[in-house]
């Protein structure tokens, strides 16, 4: 079984890509909804949650862990790997490299939680992979919570999306990296603002390919999905159709 986790619903965007890439694998998804959002928490608090979740998933028989959360990866993937030296751990990091390689204007942006935006790890990712491309980092407080509450049509959110993205476009940004897995569910809202001026960069499919490479025998299961959450587990299944993921509900056991 492959364990996948996030602070809440965001990692379902990664889970959907994983199910596409590994249709016969068994997955256990854990949403840490009692502690969402992670984006305004300290590195120590996030590490503590990630280690507890890793322990829980490993004890339930998961043989590979996917950290379907940029914020958790940034704060704690190294600690998680150290705690489970024999296990493959796949993290999610903002797609700076593909965005920088594809940019024609030489300017890209990253939308992320405050924790990711302010992290050393993101600074290093930019230093190592952006080359000469200029990178604008935009923290987006509150966006993950809107997704979590399924308030995807809230006019206040639409206004905030426009207020944050329009100035980036005016600076000539032509690639916008989704640096938080929750933001995949805001793609329609973002596209309304962006039009044809820029493209969104989402790494979910790349994370799924990396997981596929490491899955070995875990790729050959029964195609089952278990959904768990630290609070309101019933909301997880109910959210699937709202997030256009109704097709994975049939796998739930
Ligand atoms: N989905 C998470 C990420 O990719 C974090 C959202 C949050 O809990 O703040 O960063």
PDB file of C-alpha atoms and ligand atoms in Angstrom:
ATOM      1  CA  UNK A   1       0.000   0.000   0.000  1.00  0.00           C
ATOM      2  CA  UNK A   2       1.155   3.526  -0.788  1.00  0.00           C
ATOM      3  CA  UNK A   3       0.563   6.195   1.861  1.00  0.00           C
ATOM      4  CA  UNK A   4      -0.297   9.705   0.659  1.00  0.00           C
ATOM      5  CA  UNK A   5      -0.883  12.672   2.953  1.00  0.00           C
ATOM      6  CA  UNK A   6      -1.515  16.377   3.138  1.00  0.00           C
ATOM      7  CA  UNK A   7      -2.867  18.877   5.646  1.00  0.00           C
ATOM      8  CA  UNK A   8      -6.285  18.393   4.049  1.00  0.00           C
ATOM      9  CA  UNK A   9      -7.894  18.163   0.626  1.00  0.00           C
ATOM     10  CA  UNK A  10      -5.015  19.587  -1.415  1.00  0.00           C
ATOM     11  CA  UNK A  11      -3.153  16.303  -1.714  1.00  0.00           C
ATOM     12  CA  UNK A  12      -6.165  14.816  -3.477  1.00  0.00           C
ATOM     13  CA  UNK A  13      -4.879  16.607  -6.589  1.00  0.00           C
ATOM     14  CA  UNK A  14      -1.716  14.503  -6.288  1.00  0.00           C
ATOM     15  CA  UNK A  15      -3.689  11.378  -5.407  1.00  0.00           C
ATOM     16  CA  UNK A  16      -5.691  11.746  -8.645  1.00  0.00           C
ATOM     17  CA  UNK A  17      -2.441  11.780 -10.655  1.00  0.00           C
ATOM     18  CA  UNK A  18      -1.134   8.803  -8.656  1.00  0.00           C
ATOM     19  CA  UNK A  19      -4.275   6.776  -9.372  1.00  0.00           C
ATOM     20  CA  UNK A  20      -3.893   7.563 -13.094  1.00  0.00           C
ATOM     21  CA  UNK A  21      -0.232   6.483 -13.088  1.00  0.00           C
ATOM     22  CA  UNK A  22      -0.677   3.453 -10.816  1.00  0.00           C
ATOM     23  CA  UNK A  23      -4.237   2.206 -11.432  1.00  0.00           C
ATOM     24  CA  UNK A  24      -3.688  -1.140  -9.683  1.00  0.00           C
ATOM     25  CA  UNK A  25      -1.893   0.150  -6.599  1.00  0.00           C
ATOM     26  CA  UNK A  26      -3.619   0.384  -3.211  1.00  0.00           C
ATOM     27  CA  UNK A  27      -3.568   3.821  -1.592  1.00  0.00           C
ATOM     28  CA  UNK A  28      -4.194   5.105   1.904  1.00  0.00           C
ATOM     29  CA  UNK A  29      -4.827   8.863   1.926  1.00  0.00           C
ATOM     30  CA  UNK A  30      -4.551  10.804   5.173  1.00  0.00           C
ATOM     31  CA  UNK A  31      -5.802  14.379   5.540  1.00  0.00           C
ATOM     32  CA  UNK A  32      -4.595  16.154   8.674  1.00  0.00           C
ATOM     33  CA  UNK A  33      -7.787  18.195   8.889  1.00  0.00           C
ATOM     34  CA  UNK A  34      -7.488  18.682  12.651  1.00  0.00           C
ATOM     35  CA  UNK A  35      -4.378  20.788  11.972  1.00  0.00           C
ATOM     36  CA  UNK A  36      -5.057  22.396   8.580  1.00  0.00           C
ATOM     37  CA  UNK A  37      -3.705  24.821   7.404  1.00  0.00           C
ATOM     38  CA  UNK A  38       0.001  24.036   7.705  1.00  0.00           C
ATOM     39  CA  UNK A  39       0.948  27.207   5.843  1.00  0.00           C
ATOM     40  CA  UNK A  40       0.848  29.469   8.908  1.00  0.00           C
ATOM     41  CA  UNK A  41       2.575  27.009  11.275  1.00  0.00           C
ATOM     42  CA  UNK A  42       6.198  26.833  12.369  1.00  0.00           C
ATOM     43  CA  UNK A  43       8.641  24.330  10.919  1.00  0.00           C
ATOM     44  CA  UNK A  44       8.731  22.516  14.292  1.00  0.00           C
ATOM     45  CA  UNK A  45       4.935  22.174  14.420  1.00  0.00           C
ATOM     46  CA  UNK A  46       4.792  20.853  10.845  1.00  0.00           C
ATOM     47  CA  UNK A  47       7.665  18.417  11.470  1.00  0.00           C
ATOM     48  CA  UNK A  48       5.900  17.064  14.527  1.00  0.00           C
ATOM     49  CA  UNK A  49       2.716  16.382  12.522  1.00  0.00           C
ATOM     50  CA  UNK A  50       4.579  14.883   9.557  1.00  0.00           C
ATOM     51  CA  UNK A  51       6.544  12.476  11.757  1.00  0.00           C
ATOM     52  CA  UNK A  52       3.370  11.359  13.555  1.00  0.00           C
ATOM     53  CA  UNK A  53       1.540  10.794  10.254  1.00  0.00           C
ATOM     54  CA  UNK A  54       4.518   8.945   8.754  1.00  0.00           C
ATOM     55  CA  UNK A  55       4.596   6.669  11.798  1.00  0.00           C
ATOM     56  CA  UNK A  56       0.856   5.997  11.533  1.00  0.00           C
ATOM     57  CA  UNK A  57       0.968   5.222   7.798  1.00  0.00           C
ATOM     58  CA  UNK A  58       4.005   2.955   8.193  1.00  0.00           C
ATOM     59  CA  UNK A  59       2.341   1.075  11.054  1.00  0.00           C
ATOM     60  CA  UNK A  60      -0.750   0.557   8.839  1.00  0.00           C
ATOM     61  CA  UNK A  61       1.359  -1.219   6.242  1.00  0.00           C
ATOM     62  CA  UNK A  62       2.333   1.561   3.838  1.00  0.00           C
ATOM     63  CA  UNK A  63       5.596   0.706   2.061  1.00  0.00           C
ATOM     64  CA  UNK A  64       6.095   4.047   0.304  1.00  0.00           C
ATOM     65  CA  UNK A  65       5.103   7.539   1.410  1.00  0.00           C
ATOM     66  CA  UNK A  66       4.069  10.440  -0.791  1.00  0.00           C
ATOM     67  CA  UNK A  67       4.125  13.801   0.973  1.00  0.00           C
ATOM     68  CA  UNK A  68       1.400  15.420  -1.154  1.00  0.00           C
ATOM     69  CA  UNK A  69       2.050  18.835   0.334  1.00  0.00           C
ATOM     70  CA  UNK A  70       4.698  21.416  -0.555  1.00  0.00           C
ATOM     71  CA  UNK A  71       4.651  22.930   2.930  1.00  0.00           C
ATOM     72  CA  UNK A  72       5.191  19.574   4.652  1.00  0.00           C
ATOM     73  CA  UNK A  73       7.894  18.609   2.157  1.00  0.00           C
ATOM     74  CA  UNK A  74       9.704  21.889   2.704  1.00  0.00           C
ATOM     75  CA  UNK A  75       9.572  21.642   6.487  1.00  0.00           C
ATOM     76  CA  UNK A  76       9.922  17.943   7.130  1.00  0.00           C
ATOM     77  CA  UNK A  77      10.808  15.622   4.258  1.00  0.00           C
ATOM     78  CA  UNK A  78      14.378  15.240   5.507  1.00  0.00           C
ATOM     79  CA  UNK A  79      13.219  14.366   9.030  1.00  0.00           C
ATOM     80  CA  UNK A  80      10.690  11.904   7.593  1.00  0.00           C
ATOM     81  CA  UNK A  81      13.359  10.191   5.476  1.00  0.00           C
ATOM     82  CA  UNK A  82      15.652   9.995   8.513  1.00  0.00           C
ATOM     83  CA  UNK A  83      12.845   8.401  10.561  1.00  0.00           C
ATOM     84  CA  UNK A  84      12.165   5.760   7.868  1.00  0.00           C
ATOM     85  CA  UNK A  85      15.544   4.969   6.329  1.00  0.00           C
ATOM     86  CA  UNK A  86      14.326   1.834   4.559  1.00  0.00           C
ATOM     87  CA  UNK A  87      11.320   3.449   2.923  1.00  0.00           C
ATOM     88  CA  UNK A  88      11.009   5.479  -0.263  1.00  0.00           C
ATOM     89  CA  UNK A  89       9.593   8.935   0.480  1.00  0.00           C
ATOM     90  CA  UNK A  90       8.451  11.127  -2.417  1.00  0.00           C
ATOM     91  CA  UNK A  91       7.958  14.819  -1.734  1.00  0.00           C
ATOM     92  CA  UNK A  92       6.326  17.645  -3.681  1.00  0.00           C
ATOM     93  CA  UNK A  93       8.304  20.769  -4.467  1.00  0.00           C
ATOM     94  CA  UNK A  94       7.295  23.762  -6.575  1.00  0.00           C
ATOM     95  CA  UNK A  95       8.087  23.193 -10.277  1.00  0.00           C
ATOM     96  CA  UNK A  96      10.705  25.959 -10.534  1.00  0.00           C
ATOM     97  CA  UNK A  97      12.879  23.940 -12.911  1.00  0.00           C
ATOM     98  CA  UNK A  98      10.279  23.145 -15.612  1.00  0.00           C
ATOM     99  CA  UNK A  99       8.810  26.653 -15.352  1.00  0.00           C
ATOM    100  CA  UNK A 100      12.232  28.291 -15.758  1.00  0.00           C
ATOM    101  CA  UNK A 101      13.124  26.004 -18.674  1.00  0.00           C
ATOM    102  CA  UNK A 102       9.868  26.748 -20.492  1.00  0.00           C
ATOM    103  CA  UNK A 103       9.696  30.491 -19.810  1.00  0.00           C
ATOM    104  CA  UNK A 104      10.100  32.714 -22.868  1.00  0.00           C
ATOM    105  CA  UNK A 105       9.989  36.006 -20.993  1.00  0.00           C
ATOM    106  CA  UNK A 106      12.596  34.984 -18.422  1.00  0.00           C
ATOM    107  CA  UNK A 107      10.169  35.749 -15.591  1.00  0.00           C
ATOM    108  CA  UNK A 108       8.166  33.221 -13.600  1.00  0.00           C
ATOM    109  CA  UNK A 109       6.113  33.293 -10.386  1.00  0.00           C
ATOM    110  CA  UNK A 110       5.482  30.836  -7.578  1.00  0.00           C
ATOM    111  CA  UNK A 111       2.243  30.882  -5.596  1.00  0.00           C
ATOM    112  CA  UNK A 112       2.713  29.222  -2.204  1.00  0.00           C
ATOM    113  CA  UNK A 113       1.743  29.173   1.458  1.00  0.00           C
ATOM    114  CA  UNK A 114       3.521  31.599   3.775  1.00  0.00           C
ATOM    115  CA  UNK A 115       5.629  28.769   5.232  1.00  0.00           C
ATOM    116  CA  UNK A 116       6.833  27.602   1.809  1.00  0.00           C
ATOM    117  CA  UNK A 117       7.288  31.141   0.500  1.00  0.00           C
ATOM    118  CA  UNK A 118       9.520  32.080   3.449  1.00  0.00           C
ATOM    119  CA  UNK A 119      11.506  28.840   3.516  1.00  0.00           C
ATOM    120  CA  UNK A 120      15.224  28.410   2.914  1.00  0.00           C
ATOM    121  CA  UNK A 121      14.396  25.324   0.871  1.00  0.00           C
ATOM    122  CA  UNK A 122      12.482  27.389  -1.708  1.00  0.00           C
ATOM    123  CA  UNK A 123      15.361  29.896  -1.844  1.00  0.00           C
ATOM    124  CA  UNK A 124      17.754  27.021  -2.540  1.00  0.00           C
ATOM    125  CA  UNK A 125      15.420  25.500  -5.147  1.00  0.00           C
ATOM    126  CA  UNK A 126      15.361  28.868  -6.950  1.00  0.00           C
ATOM    127  CA  UNK A 127      19.139  29.294  -6.652  1.00  0.00           C
ATOM    128  CA  UNK A 128      19.768  25.784  -8.006  1.00  0.00           C
ATOM    129  CA  UNK A 129      17.134  25.557 -10.746  1.00  0.00           C
ATOM    130  CA  UNK A 130      15.992  28.968 -11.957  1.00  0.00           C
ATOM    131  CA  UNK A 131      19.233  29.854 -13.765  1.00  0.00           C
ATOM    132  CA  UNK A 132      18.947  33.387 -15.091  1.00  0.00           C
ATOM    133  CA  UNK A 133      15.169  33.414 -14.883  1.00  0.00           C
ATOM    134  CA  UNK A 134      13.711  35.951 -12.461  1.00  0.00           C
ATOM    135  CA  UNK A 135      11.382  34.360  -9.897  1.00  0.00           C
ATOM    136  CA  UNK A 136       8.622  36.232  -8.056  1.00  0.00           C
ATOM    137  CA  UNK A 137       7.436  34.447  -4.921  1.00  0.00           C
ATOM    138  CA  UNK A 138       3.859  35.263  -3.921  1.00  0.00           C
ATOM    139  CA  UNK A 139       2.539  34.016  -0.561  1.00  0.00           C
ATOM    140  CA  UNK A 140      -1.212  33.414  -0.716  1.00  0.00           C
ATOM    141  CA  UNK A 141      -2.583  33.318   2.847  1.00  0.00           C
ATOM    142  CA  UNK A 142      -6.098  31.929   3.121  1.00  0.00           C
ATOM    143  CA  UNK A 143      -6.274  30.228  -0.274  1.00  0.00           C
ATOM    144  CA  UNK A 144      -5.795  26.692   1.089  1.00  0.00           C
ATOM    145  CA  UNK A 145      -8.481  27.339   3.710  1.00  0.00           C
ATOM    146  CA  UNK A 146     -10.944  28.410   1.005  1.00  0.00           C
ATOM    147  CA  UNK A 147     -10.302  25.128  -0.814  1.00  0.00           C
ATOM    148  CA  UNK A 148     -10.652  23.239   2.455  1.00  0.00           C
ATOM    149  CA  UNK A 149     -14.077  24.836   3.056  1.00  0.00           C
ATOM    150  CA  UNK A 150     -14.983  24.146  -0.610  1.00  0.00           C
ATOM    151  CA  UNK A 151     -15.593  27.891  -1.023  1.00  0.00           C
ATOM    152  CA  UNK A 152     -14.317  27.784  -4.584  1.00  0.00           C
ATOM    153  CA  UNK A 153     -16.889  30.270  -5.920  1.00  0.00           C
ATOM    154  CA  UNK A 154     -16.430  32.857  -3.191  1.00  0.00           C
ATOM    155  CA  UNK A 155     -16.197  36.324  -4.814  1.00  0.00           C
ATOM    156  CA  UNK A 156     -13.738  37.428  -2.089  1.00  0.00           C
ATOM    157  CA  UNK A 157     -11.379  34.623  -3.112  1.00  0.00           C
ATOM    158  CA  UNK A 158     -11.757  35.497  -6.808  1.00  0.00           C
ATOM    159  CA  UNK A 159     -10.906  39.135  -5.981  1.00  0.00           C
ATOM    160  CA  UNK A 160      -7.837  38.106  -3.972  1.00  0.00           C
ATOM    161  CA  UNK A 161      -6.657  35.792  -6.760  1.00  0.00           C
ATOM    162  CA  UNK A 162      -6.912  38.682  -9.219  1.00  0.00           C
ATOM    163  CA  UNK A 163      -5.201  41.120  -6.847  1.00  0.00           C
ATOM    164  CA  UNK A 164      -2.226  38.790  -6.394  1.00  0.00           C
ATOM    165  CA  UNK A 165      -1.859  37.476  -9.945  1.00  0.00           C
ATOM    166  CA  UNK A 166      -2.520  40.579 -12.064  1.00  0.00           C
ATOM    167  CA  UNK A 167       0.637  42.437 -10.853  1.00  0.00           C
ATOM    168  CA  UNK A 168       2.723  39.329 -11.647  1.00  0.00           C
ATOM    169  CA  UNK A 169       1.373  39.281 -15.195  1.00  0.00           C
ATOM    170  CA  UNK A 170       2.084  43.004 -15.534  1.00  0.00           C
ATOM    171  CA  UNK A 171       5.706  42.240 -14.702  1.00  0.00           C
ATOM    172  CA  UNK A 172       5.858  39.852 -17.658  1.00  0.00           C
ATOM    173  CA  UNK A 173       5.584  36.519 -15.867  1.00  0.00           C
ATOM    174  CA  UNK A 174       4.636  33.770 -18.366  1.00  0.00           C
ATOM    175  CA  UNK A 175       4.740  30.698 -16.096  1.00  0.00           C
ATOM    176  CA  UNK A 176       2.934  30.511 -12.747  1.00  0.00           C
ATOM    177  CA  UNK A 177       3.964  27.631 -10.518  1.00  0.00           C
ATOM    178  CA  UNK A 178       1.324  26.145  -8.224  1.00  0.00           C
ATOM    179  CA  UNK A 179       3.484  25.812  -5.106  1.00  0.00           C
ATOM    180  CA  UNK A 180       0.721  24.341  -2.940  1.00  0.00           C
ATOM    181  CA  UNK A 181      -1.277  21.236  -3.796  1.00  0.00           C
ATOM    182  CA  UNK A 182      -4.538  22.932  -2.748  1.00  0.00           C
ATOM    183  CA  UNK A 183      -4.074  25.493  -5.535  1.00  0.00           C
ATOM    184  CA  UNK A 184      -4.637  22.880  -8.265  1.00  0.00           C
ATOM    185  CA  UNK A 185      -8.302  23.192  -7.355  1.00  0.00           C
ATOM    186  CA  UNK A 186      -8.105  26.948  -7.981  1.00  0.00           C
ATOM    187  CA  UNK A 187      -6.866  26.444 -11.553  1.00  0.00           C
ATOM    188  CA  UNK A 188     -10.202  27.533 -13.139  1.00  0.00           C
ATOM    189  CA  UNK A 189     -10.180  30.728 -11.049  1.00  0.00           C
ATOM    190  CA  UNK A 190      -6.540  31.375 -11.934  1.00  0.00           C
ATOM    191  CA  UNK A 191      -7.149  30.757 -15.645  1.00  0.00           C
ATOM    192  CA  UNK A 192      -9.979  33.316 -15.596  1.00  0.00           C
ATOM    193  CA  UNK A 193      -7.408  35.932 -14.578  1.00  0.00           C
ATOM    194  CA  UNK A 194      -4.493  34.668 -16.648  1.00  0.00           C
ATOM    195  CA  UNK A 195      -6.231  33.948 -19.956  1.00  0.00           C
ATOM    196  CA  UNK A 196      -3.521  33.256 -22.524  1.00  0.00           C
ATOM    197  CA  UNK A 197      -0.912  35.486 -20.868  1.00  0.00           C
ATOM    198  CA  UNK A 198       0.735  32.687 -18.848  1.00  0.00           C
ATOM    199  CA  UNK A 199       0.615  28.974 -18.166  1.00  0.00           C
ATOM    200  CA  UNK A 200       0.134  27.194 -14.880  1.00  0.00           C
ATOM    201  CA  UNK A 201       2.800  24.713 -13.805  1.00  0.00           C
ATOM    202  CA  UNK A 202       1.600  21.813 -11.657  1.00  0.00           C
ATOM    203  CA  UNK A 203       3.967  18.977 -10.712  1.00  0.00           C
ATOM    204  CA  UNK A 204       1.331  16.374  -9.737  1.00  0.00           C
ATOM    205  CA  UNK A 205       1.921  14.246 -12.860  1.00  0.00           C
ATOM    206  CA  UNK A 206       5.712  14.402 -12.378  1.00  0.00           C
ATOM    207  CA  UNK A 207       5.337  13.332  -8.733  1.00  0.00           C
ATOM    208  CA  UNK A 208       3.171  10.424  -9.888  1.00  0.00           C
ATOM    209  CA  UNK A 209       5.818   9.352 -12.428  1.00  0.00           C
ATOM    210  CA  UNK A 210       8.520   9.460  -9.746  1.00  0.00           C
ATOM    211  CA  UNK A 211       6.311   7.364  -7.436  1.00  0.00           C
ATOM    212  CA  UNK A 212       5.731   4.895 -10.295  1.00  0.00           C
ATOM    213  CA  UNK A 213       9.507   4.508 -10.707  1.00  0.00           C
ATOM    214  CA  UNK A 214       9.924   3.697  -7.001  1.00  0.00           C
ATOM    215  CA  UNK A 215       6.761   1.635  -6.446  1.00  0.00           C
ATOM    216  CA  UNK A 216       8.115  -1.801  -7.424  1.00  0.00           C
ATOM    217  CA  UNK A 217       5.648  -4.479  -6.266  1.00  0.00           C
ATOM    218  CA  UNK A 218       3.390  -1.833  -4.680  1.00  0.00           C
ATOM    219  CA  UNK A 219       2.175  -1.039  -8.196  1.00  0.00           C
ATOM    220  CA  UNK A 220       0.389  -4.389  -8.271  1.00  0.00           C
ATOM    221  CA  UNK A 221      -2.444  -4.281  -5.750  1.00  0.00           C
ATOM    222  CA  UNK A 222      -6.230  -4.299  -6.029  1.00  0.00           C
ATOM    223  CA  UNK A 223      -6.744  -0.643  -6.994  1.00  0.00           C
ATOM    224  CA  UNK A 224      -8.269   0.194  -3.592  1.00  0.00           C
ATOM    225  CA  UNK A 225      -8.387   3.515  -1.808  1.00  0.00           C
ATOM    226  CA  UNK A 226      -8.755   4.187   1.915  1.00  0.00           C
ATOM    227  CA  UNK A 227      -9.524   7.735   3.022  1.00  0.00           C
ATOM    228  CA  UNK A 228      -8.707   8.884   6.557  1.00  0.00           C
ATOM    229  CA  UNK A 229      -8.639  12.237   8.313  1.00  0.00           C
ATOM    230  CA  UNK A 230      -7.728  13.538  11.765  1.00  0.00           C
ATOM    231  CA  UNK A 231     -11.049  15.460  11.881  1.00  0.00           C
ATOM    232  CA  UNK A 232     -14.339  15.157   9.958  1.00  0.00           C
ATOM    233  CA  UNK A 233     -13.326  12.135   7.849  1.00  0.00           C
ATOM    234  CA  UNK A 234     -16.790  12.079   6.243  1.00  0.00           C
ATOM    235  CA  UNK A 235     -16.071  15.409   4.523  1.00  0.00           C
ATOM    236  CA  UNK A 236     -13.280  13.843   2.487  1.00  0.00           C
ATOM    237  CA  UNK A 237     -15.456  11.531   0.447  1.00  0.00           C
ATOM    238  CA  UNK A 238     -18.172  14.174   0.139  1.00  0.00           C
ATOM    239  CA  UNK A 239     -15.625  16.641  -1.281  1.00  0.00           C
ATOM    240  CA  UNK A 240     -14.598  14.416  -4.198  1.00  0.00           C
ATOM    241  CA  UNK A 241     -17.405  15.411  -6.618  1.00  0.00           C
ATOM    242  CA  UNK A 242     -16.969  19.118  -5.749  1.00  0.00           C
ATOM    243  CA  UNK A 243     -13.307  18.791  -6.674  1.00  0.00           C
ATOM    244  CA  UNK A 244     -14.168  16.941  -9.915  1.00  0.00           C
ATOM    245  CA  UNK A 245     -12.671  13.739  -8.531  1.00  0.00           C
ATOM    246  CA  UNK A 246     -15.895  11.722  -8.403  1.00  0.00           C
ATOM    247  CA  UNK A 247     -14.241   9.050 -10.563  1.00  0.00           C
ATOM    248  CA  UNK A 248     -11.889   7.940  -7.775  1.00  0.00           C
ATOM    249  CA  UNK A 249     -14.774   7.420  -5.303  1.00  0.00           C
ATOM    250  CA  UNK A 250     -15.471   3.979  -6.801  1.00  0.00           C
ATOM    251  CA  UNK A 251     -12.126   2.768  -5.426  1.00  0.00           C
ATOM    252  CA  UNK A 252     -12.934   3.612  -1.815  1.00  0.00           C
ATOM    253  CA  UNK A 253     -13.163   0.664   0.585  1.00  0.00           C
TER     254      UNK A 253
HETATM  255  N1  LIG B   1      -1.426  21.633   0.512  1.00  0.00           N
HETATM  256  C1  LIG B   1      -0.347  22.208   1.194  1.00  0.00           C
HETATM  257  C2  LIG B   1       0.816  22.571   0.296  1.00  0.00           C
HETATM  258  O1  LIG B   1       0.993  21.955  -0.728  1.00  0.00           O
HETATM  259  C3  LIG B   1      -0.528  23.109   2.376  1.00  0.00           C
HETATM  260  C4  LIG B   1      -1.758  23.888   2.578  1.00  0.00           C
HETATM  261  C5  LIG B   1      -1.863  24.331   4.019  1.00  0.00           C
HETATM  262  O2  LIG B   1      -2.209  23.483   4.834  1.00  0.00           O
HETATM  263  O3  LIG B   1      -1.534  25.499   4.318  1.00  0.00           O
HETATM  264  O4  LIG B   1       1.591  23.429   0.605  1.00  0.00           O
END
